[in-house]
Amino acid sequence: MGRMGSSGGGAVMVVAVALVLVFGNALELARSEEEILKIWPMPAEVRYGQRQVYLSGEFGVSTEYADGSGILKDGFNRMVSLIKEDHVVVEANLSHNSLLLGLHVLISSPNHQEQLQYGIDESYKLMVPVPSPGKPAYAHLQAQTVYGALHGFQTFSQLCQFNFKSKVIEVKMAPWTIIDQPRFSYRGLLIDTSRHYLPLPVIKNVIDSMTYAKLNVLHWHIVDTQSFPLEIPSYPKLWDGAYSTSERYTAADAAEIVSYAQKRGINVLAEIDVPGHALSWGIGYPSLWPSKDCQQPLDVSNEFTFKVIDGILSDFSKIFKFKFVHLGGDEVNTSCWTTTPRISKWLKKKGMNESQAYEYFVLRAQDIALSHGYEIVNWEETFVNFGKKLNPKTIVHNWLAVGLAQQVVASGLRCIVSNQEKWYLDHLDTTWEEFYLNEPLRNITNLNQQKLVIGGEVCMWGETIDASDIEQTIWPRAAAAAERLWTPYDKLAKNMRQVTGRLAHFRCLLNQRGVAAAPLDGFGRSSPRGPGSCYIQ
Amino acid sequence: MGRMGSSGGGAVMVVAVALVLVFGNALELARSEEEILKIWPMPAEVRYGQRQVYLSGEFGVSTEYADGSGILKDGFNRMVSLIKEDHVVVEANLSHNSLLLGLHVLISSPNHQEQLQYGIDESYKLMVPVPSPGKPAYAHLQAQTVYGALHGFQTFSQLCQFNFKSKVIEVKMAPWTIIDQPRFSYRGLLIDTSRHYLPLPVIKNVIDSMTYAKLNVLHWHIVDTQSFPLEIPSYPKLWDGAYSTSERYTAADAAEIVSYAQKRGINVLAEIDVPGHALSWGIGYPSLWPSKDCQQPLDVSNEFTFKVIDGILSDFSKIFKFKFVHLGGDEVNTSCWTTTPRISKWLKKKGMNESQAYEYFVLRAQDIALSHGYEIVNWEETFVNFGKKLNPKTIVHNWLAVGLAQQVVASGLRCIVSNQEKWYLDHLDTTWEEFYLNEPLRNITNLNQQKLVIGGEVCMWGETIDASDIEQTIWPRAAAAAERLWTPYDKLAKNMRQVTGRLAHFRCLLNQRGVAAAPLDGFGRSSPRGPGSCYIQ
């Protein structure tokens, strides 16, 4: 009945069987460490043994950490659910086997440092012992912060697998000692809710999936030319620029996203992109447009423009507690300023040309952000045009030029790398291999300058992305970048064949967790080409 | 920074704004009943008013039904979660408004009839009153069975929406009276776990999404040529035919799927497709193959073949409690039987030609199923070849021929309609309009014969479908078929323009619930073509 159904015996069948058999063997035979270690992203240091241990039916967490907001406990419970959700786990009689009673978690930092923020310690150490039969014991997880412990949970979950014979959860190759910490402190993913509205459950699913790959910043490109979906209490007509009355986020929704992410160790970087990419602002407040016929960039001559930016950033500061705010600043075509007589007159009065007005706008927006306690991220055009005139607290967000990071850090500013030809997820023709091989520190040898590259970000622009295709366009390619950003440089694979199997394994793990990660084989979000195992597609 | 980002002011912007404005208006202005009523599938009878009522913060369920297995309470709680999950709902001061305290549910059947089965009463009556301000009241839901009540919950959830001003949940156009029941008793969706393994969380998500469209049968095409993923305790080597050691379901996993579905009002129709489409059986038991070089169909001459089928169906009967089992029987190329000397000899001895052997196999498999208490579903080739020789308890599953249902019911057998050119979801070029317009009773005018068409099923064959693309390939097109199968014939739209807006609304609702339903505009699982509102894509 299937339209590709078999229509007979013979050669085709033999091939199918051969594949099954070959693959079955591949699973059993470990040919290299890459095929044994199925952890993604690869930890900094891994030691393992040859023994098998089993998780007790009441596998629990033990800790002296005062888990005020429940971050540790909730994180642990989520991990246990993940481990168990793909199969029905039974409580077998395992008294003669090595049994893990739970995970003992030791967190060194005092609780008041619990607030997630840029640059917190994310390291952890995980030890899985081999208890004597009949003498169950705990595995041990040590971390400086609860957020480091959350990463440890993720790693532990990847050591676990369902045993189809005993129907319990097992950890193979114990004892394990894993010592781990990220290479870069900023490991981001951009989502774009202006080109398409993304419902809250969809954003939450994206956040959950980010934790599996140890990404730690959700860059929320909230607003753009096409729509303004967010409630801004100070300027309540702004969200009149939403696509529809229902495709909007309340301020409480935004706070909910921040809180949901924060509990999972993920910061939210909010963006308003000014002065370009802001047409939708004028639906509610048309005086922000140069004119009704020329609606972008925001009117530089109007004090109301900066009052609105101030109102937005004031409201932001109550919701988005991350150290940084993103002010955009890219792709500014200033022609509306010169063709609108009122603004052209103002420019002359101020003695500014278009380019100076663009600079004036960007720097003034920076000052407003600083006044609300934020440091600033701006797209690279601001650096290319204004260089050192940018506030020294600026982080330059590279997206266009290859080699820009080198110039940025040479000038003493910090940089986030998202060069579009490698790390734009909407570029469907960019393969996971290219995502993996994109090195943020390329050609930057000076150690102090290297430190100024705080990390990188993969960008899921929303022109052709909505709730129906966001997950498979993000995954598995974002995971390839995630390893680049997490794993020590020396441990990164140089030859992509070394990691194909491990990444395929991670992709199948995402599928098992209900994440619609696409096959590796093919371009971004390709469907599988034909029947087959997840592990070889 | 977006590669399709705006690059200036002017005409492009004006178009964008115009779209926003036009669409904003479209949302506000109701031009026809289709634009007012956003319920999918359309209920049998709907009456509504013009008032607005609000859900109390403690909106709860009240009932005298002895909800032994928690089906009612769990269903209610799931509904409330769905209503609230897309926005942060606050408890506003609504003392001066009409307030709903909850839903009072009255179920007429005694509890012992709670077991879900084919043909149970799925009707319900839902009444949403307009309480006087300060005198909150309950809405009322009446049903014969708890499964009818579950449908009522789904309908109620579609009356609810988030009010962005008061931040509470409201029901517009009250009072409501909805009297509803399905047109067909069998409303199915096929999934295929042989061409690609589908992890449990993925199958559960599919089941949840089916309930939103009031589908009631998950046809699980478990096994095929490519892989045998299910544990069969009686023949434990069968699942050696799985793609890999981890791409398998334990018997307990299958029971979990059945239980999960059953609690949501969905029956699971299990299929083994014999004698063709069964190559993978022989990985564990090579004697089921005619020979190592010719591996399909199953060896008709070997008594072991029928012992294995008996063992499988015996194990099935402990897990799959639905009245029917599907025995396949399609696309049988018997050449391996004649080219294998041992079998060819056996055929001669029995005095059978190939075609008679095929018949012998199908009828014997039917007898085995009957002996385990099942009635049988078979693909249409069995009817085309053997006609009235099929057991009278056979349901013929149409997939190839247009007009086959007519012949089947004229012969007195029952029929399920899944004609591939209209209801195969893997046919990506079949539009939702074609799914909607496919009428199962076409050219069947005799009322008794009409009753023999028990319903229809959309088929999500898995050759190019895995966890990464199943949801957007199923939805929204399956929903179009779901209305055809649920809504009274006279209320079905004849002109697709009448339902486009309502189906788009349902698709956006699926998105809000985290289901990756694709845009209507475009072919199956197309991504959105460009930025825009969910409601017009």
CSV table of N, CA and C in Angstrom, one decimal, chain A residues 73-166:
chain,number,residue,atom,x,y,z
A,73,LYS,N,16.6,21.0,41.5
A,73,LYS,CA,15.6,19.8,41.6
A,73,LYS,C,14.8,19.7,40.3
A,74,ASP,N,14.3,20.8,39.8
A,74,ASP,CA,13.6,20.8,38.6
A,74,ASP,C,14.5,20.3,37.4
A,75,GLY,N,15.7,20.7,37.4
A,75,GLY,CA,16.6,20.3,36.3
A,75,GLY,C,16.9,18.8,36.4
A,76,PHE,N,17.0,18.3,37.7
A,76,PHE,CA,17.2,16.9,37.8
A,76,PHE,C,16.0,16.1,37.4
A,77,ASN,N,14.8,16.6,37.8
A,77,ASN,CA,13.6,15.8,37.4
A,77,ASN,C,13.4,15.8,35.9
A,78,ARG,N,13.7,16.9,35.3
A,78,ARG,CA,13.6,17.0,33.8
A,78,ARG,C,14.6,16.0,33.2
A,79,MET,N,15.8,15.9,33.7
A,79,MET,CA,16.8,14.9,33.2
A,79,MET,C,16.2,13.5,33.3
A,80,VAL,N,15.7,13.2,34.5
A,80,VAL,CA,15.2,11.8,34.7
A,80,VAL,C,14.0,11.5,33.7
A,81,SER,N,13.2,12.5,33.5
A,81,SER,CA,12.1,12.3,32.6
A,81,SER,C,12.6,12.0,31.2
A,82,LEU,N,13.6,12.8,30.8
A,82,LEU,CA,14.2,12.6,29.5
A,82,LEU,C,14.8,11.2,29.3
A,83,ILE,N,15.5,10.8,30.3
A,83,ILE,CA,16.1,9.4,30.3
A,83,ILE,C,15.0,8.4,30.1
A,84,LYS,N,13.9,8.6,30.7
A,84,LYS,CA,12.9,7.5,30.8
A,84,LYS,C,11.8,7.6,29.7
A,85,GLU,N,11.7,8.8,29.0
A,85,GLU,CA,10.5,9.0,28.2
A,85,GLU,C,10.4,8.2,27.0
A,86,ASP,N,11.5,7.6,26.5
A,86,ASP,CA,11.4,6.9,25.2
A,86,ASP,C,11.0,5.4,25.3
A,87,HIS,N,11.0,4.9,26.5
A,87,HIS,CA,10.6,3.5,26.7
A,87,HIS,C,10.0,3.3,28.1
A,88,VAL,N,9.2,2.3,28.3
A,88,VAL,CA,8.7,2.0,29.6
A,88,VAL,C,9.8,1.3,30.4
A,89,VAL,N,10.2,1.9,31.4
A,89,VAL,CA,11.3,1.4,32.3
A,89,VAL,C,10.7,0.6,33.4
A,90,VAL,N,11.2,-0.6,33.6
A,90,VAL,CA,10.6,-1.4,34.7
A,90,VAL,C,11.6,-1.5,35.8
A,91,GLU,N,11.1,-1.9,37.0
A,91,GLU,CA,12.0,-2.0,38.1
A,91,GLU,C,12.4,-3.5,38.2
A,92,ALA,N,13.6,-3.8,37.7
A,92,ALA,CA,14.0,-5.2,37.7
A,92,ALA,C,14.7,-5.6,39.0
A,93,ASN,N,14.9,-6.8,39.2
A,93,ASN,CA,15.7,-7.3,40.3
A,93,ASN,C,17.2,-7.3,39.9
A,94,LEU,N,17.8,-6.3,40.5
A,94,LEU,CA,19.2,-6.1,40.0
A,94,LEU,C,20.2,-6.2,41.2
A,95,SER,N,19.7,-7.0,42.2
A,95,SER,CA,20.5,-7.0,43.5
A,95,SER,C,21.9,-7.5,43.3
A,96,HIS,N,22.1,-8.3,42.2
A,96,HIS,CA,23.4,-8.8,42.0
A,96,HIS,C,24.2,-8.0,41.0
A,97,ASN,N,23.7,-6.8,40.7
A,97,ASN,CA,24.4,-5.9,39.8
A,97,ASN,C,24.9,-4.6,40.5
A,98,SER,N,25.7,-3.8,39.7
A,98,SER,CA,26.1,-2.5,40.2
A,98,SER,C,25.0,-1.5,40.0
A,99,LEU,N,24.6,-0.9,41.1
A,99,LEU,CA,23.4,-0.1,41.1
A,99,LEU,C,23.7,1.4,41.5
A,100,LEU,N,23.2,2.3,40.7
A,100,LEU,CA,23.3,3.7,41.1
A,100,LEU,C,22.1,4.2,41.8
A,101,LEU,N,22.2,4.7,43.0
A,101,LEU,CA,21.1,5.1,43.8
A,101,LEU,C,20.6,6.5,43.4
A,102,GLY,N,21.5,7.3,42.8
A,102,GLY,CA,21.2,8.6,42.4
A,102,GLY,C,22.4,9.4,42.2
A,103,LEU,N,22.2,10.7,42.2
A,103,LEU,CA,23.3,11.7,41.9
A,103,LEU,C,23.5,12.6,43.1
A,104,HIS,N,24.7,12.6,43.6
A,104,HIS,CA,25.0,13.5,44.7
A,104,HIS,C,25.6,14.7,44.1
A,105,VAL,N,24.9,15.9,44.4
A,105,VAL,CA,25.4,17.1,43.8
A,105,VAL,C,26.0,18.1,44.8
A,106,LEU,N,27.2,18.5,44.5
A,106,LEU,CA,27.9,19.5,45.4
A,106,LEU,C,28.1,20.8,44.6
A,107,ILE,N,27.5,21.8,45.2
A,107,ILE,CA,27.7,23.1,44.5
A,107,ILE,C,28.4,24.1,45.4
A,108,SER,N,29.5,24.6,44.9
A,108,SER,CA,30.4,25.4,45.8
A,108,SER,C,30.0,26.8,46.1
A,109,SER,N,29.3,27.4,45.1
A,109,SER,CA,29.0,28.8,45.3
A,109,SER,C,27.9,29.0,46.3
A,110,PRO,N,27.9,30.1,47.1
A,110,PRO,CA,26.8,30.4,48.0
A,110,PRO,C,25.6,30.7,47.1
A,111,ASN,N,24.4,30.6,47.7
A,111,ASN,CA,23.2,30.7,46.9
A,111,ASN,C,23.0,32.1,46.3
A,112,HIS,N,23.5,33.1,47.0
A,112,HIS,CA,23.2,34.5,46.5
A,112,HIS,C,23.8,34.7,45.2
A,113,GLN,N,24.7,33.8,44.8
A,113,GLN,CA,25.3,34.0,43.4
A,113,GLN,C,24.5,33.2,42.4
A,114,GLU,N,23.3,32.8,42.8
A,114,GLU,CA,22.6,31.9,41.9
A,114,GLU,C,22.1,32.6,40.6
A,115,GLN,N,21.9,33.9,40.7
A,115,GLN,CA,21.4,34.6,39.5
A,115,GLN,C,22.3,34.3,38.3
A,116,LEU,N,21.6,33.9,37.3
A,116,LEU,CA,22.2,33.6,36.0
A,116,LEU,C,22.7,34.9,35.4
A,117,GLN,N,23.9,34.9,34.9
A,117,GLN,CA,24.4,36.2,34.3
A,117,GLN,C,25.6,35.8,33.3
A,118,TYR,N,25.9,36.7,32.5
A,118,TYR,CA,27.0,36.5,31.6
A,118,TYR,C,28.3,36.2,32.3
A,119,GLY,N,29.0,35.2,31.9
A,119,GLY,CA,30.3,34.9,32.5
A,119,GLY,C,30.3,34.1,33.7
A,120,ILE,N,29.2,33.6,34.2
A,120,ILE,CA,29.2,32.8,35.4
A,120,ILE,C,30.0,31.5,35.1
A,121,ASP,N,30.4,30.9,36.2
A,121,ASP,CA,31.1,29.6,36.0
A,121,ASP,C,30.2,28.5,35.6
A,122,GLU,N,30.5,27.9,34.5
A,122,GLU,CA,29.6,26.8,34.0
A,122,GLU,C,30.3,25.4,34.1
A,123,SER,N,31.4,25.4,34.7
A,123,SER,CA,32.1,24.1,34.8
A,123,SER,C,31.4,23.1,35.7
A,124,TYR,N,31.8,21.8,35.5
A,124,TYR,CA,31.3,20.7,36.3
A,124,TYR,C,32.2,19.6,36.2
A,125,LYS,N,32.1,18.7,37.2
A,125,LYS,CA,32.9,17.5,37.3
A,125,LYS,C,31.9,16.3,37.6
A,126,LEU,N,31.9,15.3,36.8
A,126,LEU,CA,30.9,14.2,36.9
A,126,LEU,C,31.7,12.9,37.1
A,127,MET,N,31.4,12.2,38.2
A,127,MET,CA,32.0,10.9,38.4
A,127,MET,C,31.0,9.8,38.6
A,128,VAL,N,31.0,8.8,37.8
A,128,VAL,CA,30.1,7.7,37.9
A,128,VAL,C,30.9,6.5,38.3
A,129,PRO,N,30.7,6.0,39.6
A,129,PRO,CA,31.5,4.9,40.1
A,129,PRO,C,30.9,3.6,39.6
A,130,VAL,N,31.6,2.5,40.0
A,130,VAL,CA,31.0,1.2,39.8
A,130,VAL,C,30.8,0.5,41.2
A,131,PRO,N,29.6,0.7,41.7
A,131,PRO,CA,29.3,0.2,43.0
A,131,PRO,C,29.5,-1.4,43.0
A,132,SER,N,29.8,-1.9,44.2
A,132,SER,CA,29.8,-3.4,44.3
A,132,SER,C,28.4,-3.9,44.3
A,133,PRO,N,28.2,-5.1,43.7
A,133,PRO,CA,26.9,-5.7,43.7
A,133,PRO,C,26.3,-5.7,45.1
A,134,GLY,N,25.1,-5.3,45.3
A,134,GLY,CA,24.5,-5.4,46.6
A,134,GLY,C,24.8,-4.1,47.5
A,135,LYS,N,25.8,-3.3,47.0
A,135,LYS,CA,26.1,-2.1,47.7
A,135,LYS,C,25.9,-0.8,46.8
A,136,PRO,N,24.7,-0.5,46.6
A,136,PRO,CA,24.4,0.6,45.7
A,136,PRO,C,25.1,1.9,46.1
A,137,ALA,N,25.4,2.8,45.2
A,137,ALA,CA,26.1,4.0,45.6
A,137,ALA,C,25.6,5.2,44.7
A,138,TYR,N,26.0,6.4,45.1
A,138,TYR,CA,25.7,7.6,44.3
A,138,TYR,C,26.8,7.9,43.3
A,139,ALA,N,26.3,8.5,42.2
A,139,ALA,CA,27.3,9.2,41.3
A,139,ALA,C,27.5,10.6,41.9
A,140,HIS,N,28.6,11.2,41.4
A,140,HIS,CA,28.9,12.5,42.0
A,140,HIS,C,29.0,13.6,41.0
A,141,LEU,N,28.4,14.7,41.3
A,141,LEU,CA,28.5,15.9,40.4
A,141,LEU,C,28.9,17.1,41.2
A,142,GLN,N,30.0,17.7,40.8
A,142,GLN,CA,30.5,18.9,41.5
A,142,GLN,C,30.4,20.1,40.5
A,143,ALA,N,30.0,21.2,41.0
A,143,ALA,CA,30.0,22.4,40.2
A,143,ALA,C,30.2,23.6,41.0
A,144,GLN,N,30.6,24.7,40.4
A,144,GLN,CA,30.7,26.0,41.1
A,144,GLN,C,29.3,26.6,41.3
A,145,THR,N,28.5,26.5,40.2
A,145,THR,CA,27.2,27.1,40.2
A,145,THR,C,26.2,26.0,39.9
A,146,VAL,N,24.9,26.3,40.2
A,146,VAL,CA,23.8,25.4,39.8
A,146,VAL,C,23.7,25.3,38.3
A,147,TYR,N,24.2,26.3,37.6
A,147,TYR,CA,24.1,26.2,36.1
A,147,TYR,C,25.2,25.3,35.5
A,148,GLY,N,26.3,25.2,36.2
A,148,GLY,CA,27.3,24.2,35.8
A,148,GLY,C,26.7,22.8,36.1
A,149,ALA,N,26.0,22.7,37.2
A,149,ALA,CA,25.4,21.4,37.5
A,149,ALA,C,24.3,21.0,36.5
A,150,LEU,N,23.6,22.0,35.9
A,150,LEU,CA,22.6,21.6,34.9
A,150,LEU,C,23.3,21.0,33.7
A,151,HIS,N,24.5,21.6,33.3
A,151,HIS,CA,25.3,21.0,32.2
A,151,HIS,C,25.7,19.6,32.6
A,152,GLY,N,26.0,19.4,33.8
A,152,GLY,CA,26.4,18.0,34.3
A,152,GLY,C,25.3,17.1,34.1
A,153,PHE,N,24.0,17.5,34.4
A,153,PHE,CA,22.9,16.7,34.2
A,153,PHE,C,22.7,16.3,32.7
A,154,GLN,N,22.9,17.3,31.8
A,154,GLN,CA,22.8,17.0,30.4
A,154,GLN,C,23.8,15.9,30.0
A,155,THR,N,25.0,16.1,30.5
A,155,THR,CA,26.1,15.1,30.1
A,155,THR,C,25.7,13.7,30.7
A,156,PHE,N,25.2,13.7,31.9
A,156,PHE,CA,24.9,12.4,32.5
A,156,PHE,C,23.8,11.7,31.7
A,157,SER,N,22.8,12.5,31.3
A,157,SER,CA,21.7,12.0,30.5
A,157,SER,C,22.2,11.3,29.3
A,158,GLN,N,23.3,11.8,28.7
A,158,GLN,CA,23.8,11.2,27.5
A,158,GLN,C,24.6,9.9,27.7
A,159,LEU,N,25.0,9.7,29.0
A,159,LEU,CA,25.6,8.4,29.3
A,159,LEU,C,24.6,7.3,29.5
A,160,CYS,N,23.4,7.7,29.7
A,160,CYS,CA,22.3,6.7,30.0
A,160,CYS,C,21.7,6.1,28.7
A,161,GLN,N,21.4,4.9,28.8
A,161,GLN,CA,20.6,4.3,27.7
A,161,GLN,C,19.7,3.2,28.2
A,162,PHE,N,18.6,3.0,27.5
A,162,PHE,CA,17.7,1.9,27.8
A,162,PHE,C,18.2,0.6,27.4
A,163,ASN,N,18.2,-0.4,28.4
A,163,ASN,CA,18.6,-1.7,28.1
A,163,ASN,C,17.4,-2.6,27.7
A,164,PHE,N,17.4,-3.0,26.4
A,164,PHE,CA,16.2,-3.7,25.9
A,164,PHE,C,16.0,-5.1,26.5
A,165,LYS,N,17.0,-5.6,27.2
A,165,LYS,CA,16.8,-6.9,27.7
A,165,LYS,C,16.2,-6.8,29.2
A,166,SER,N,16.9,-6.0,30.0
A,166,SER,CA,16.4,-5.9,31.4
A,166,SER,C,15.4,-4.8,31.5
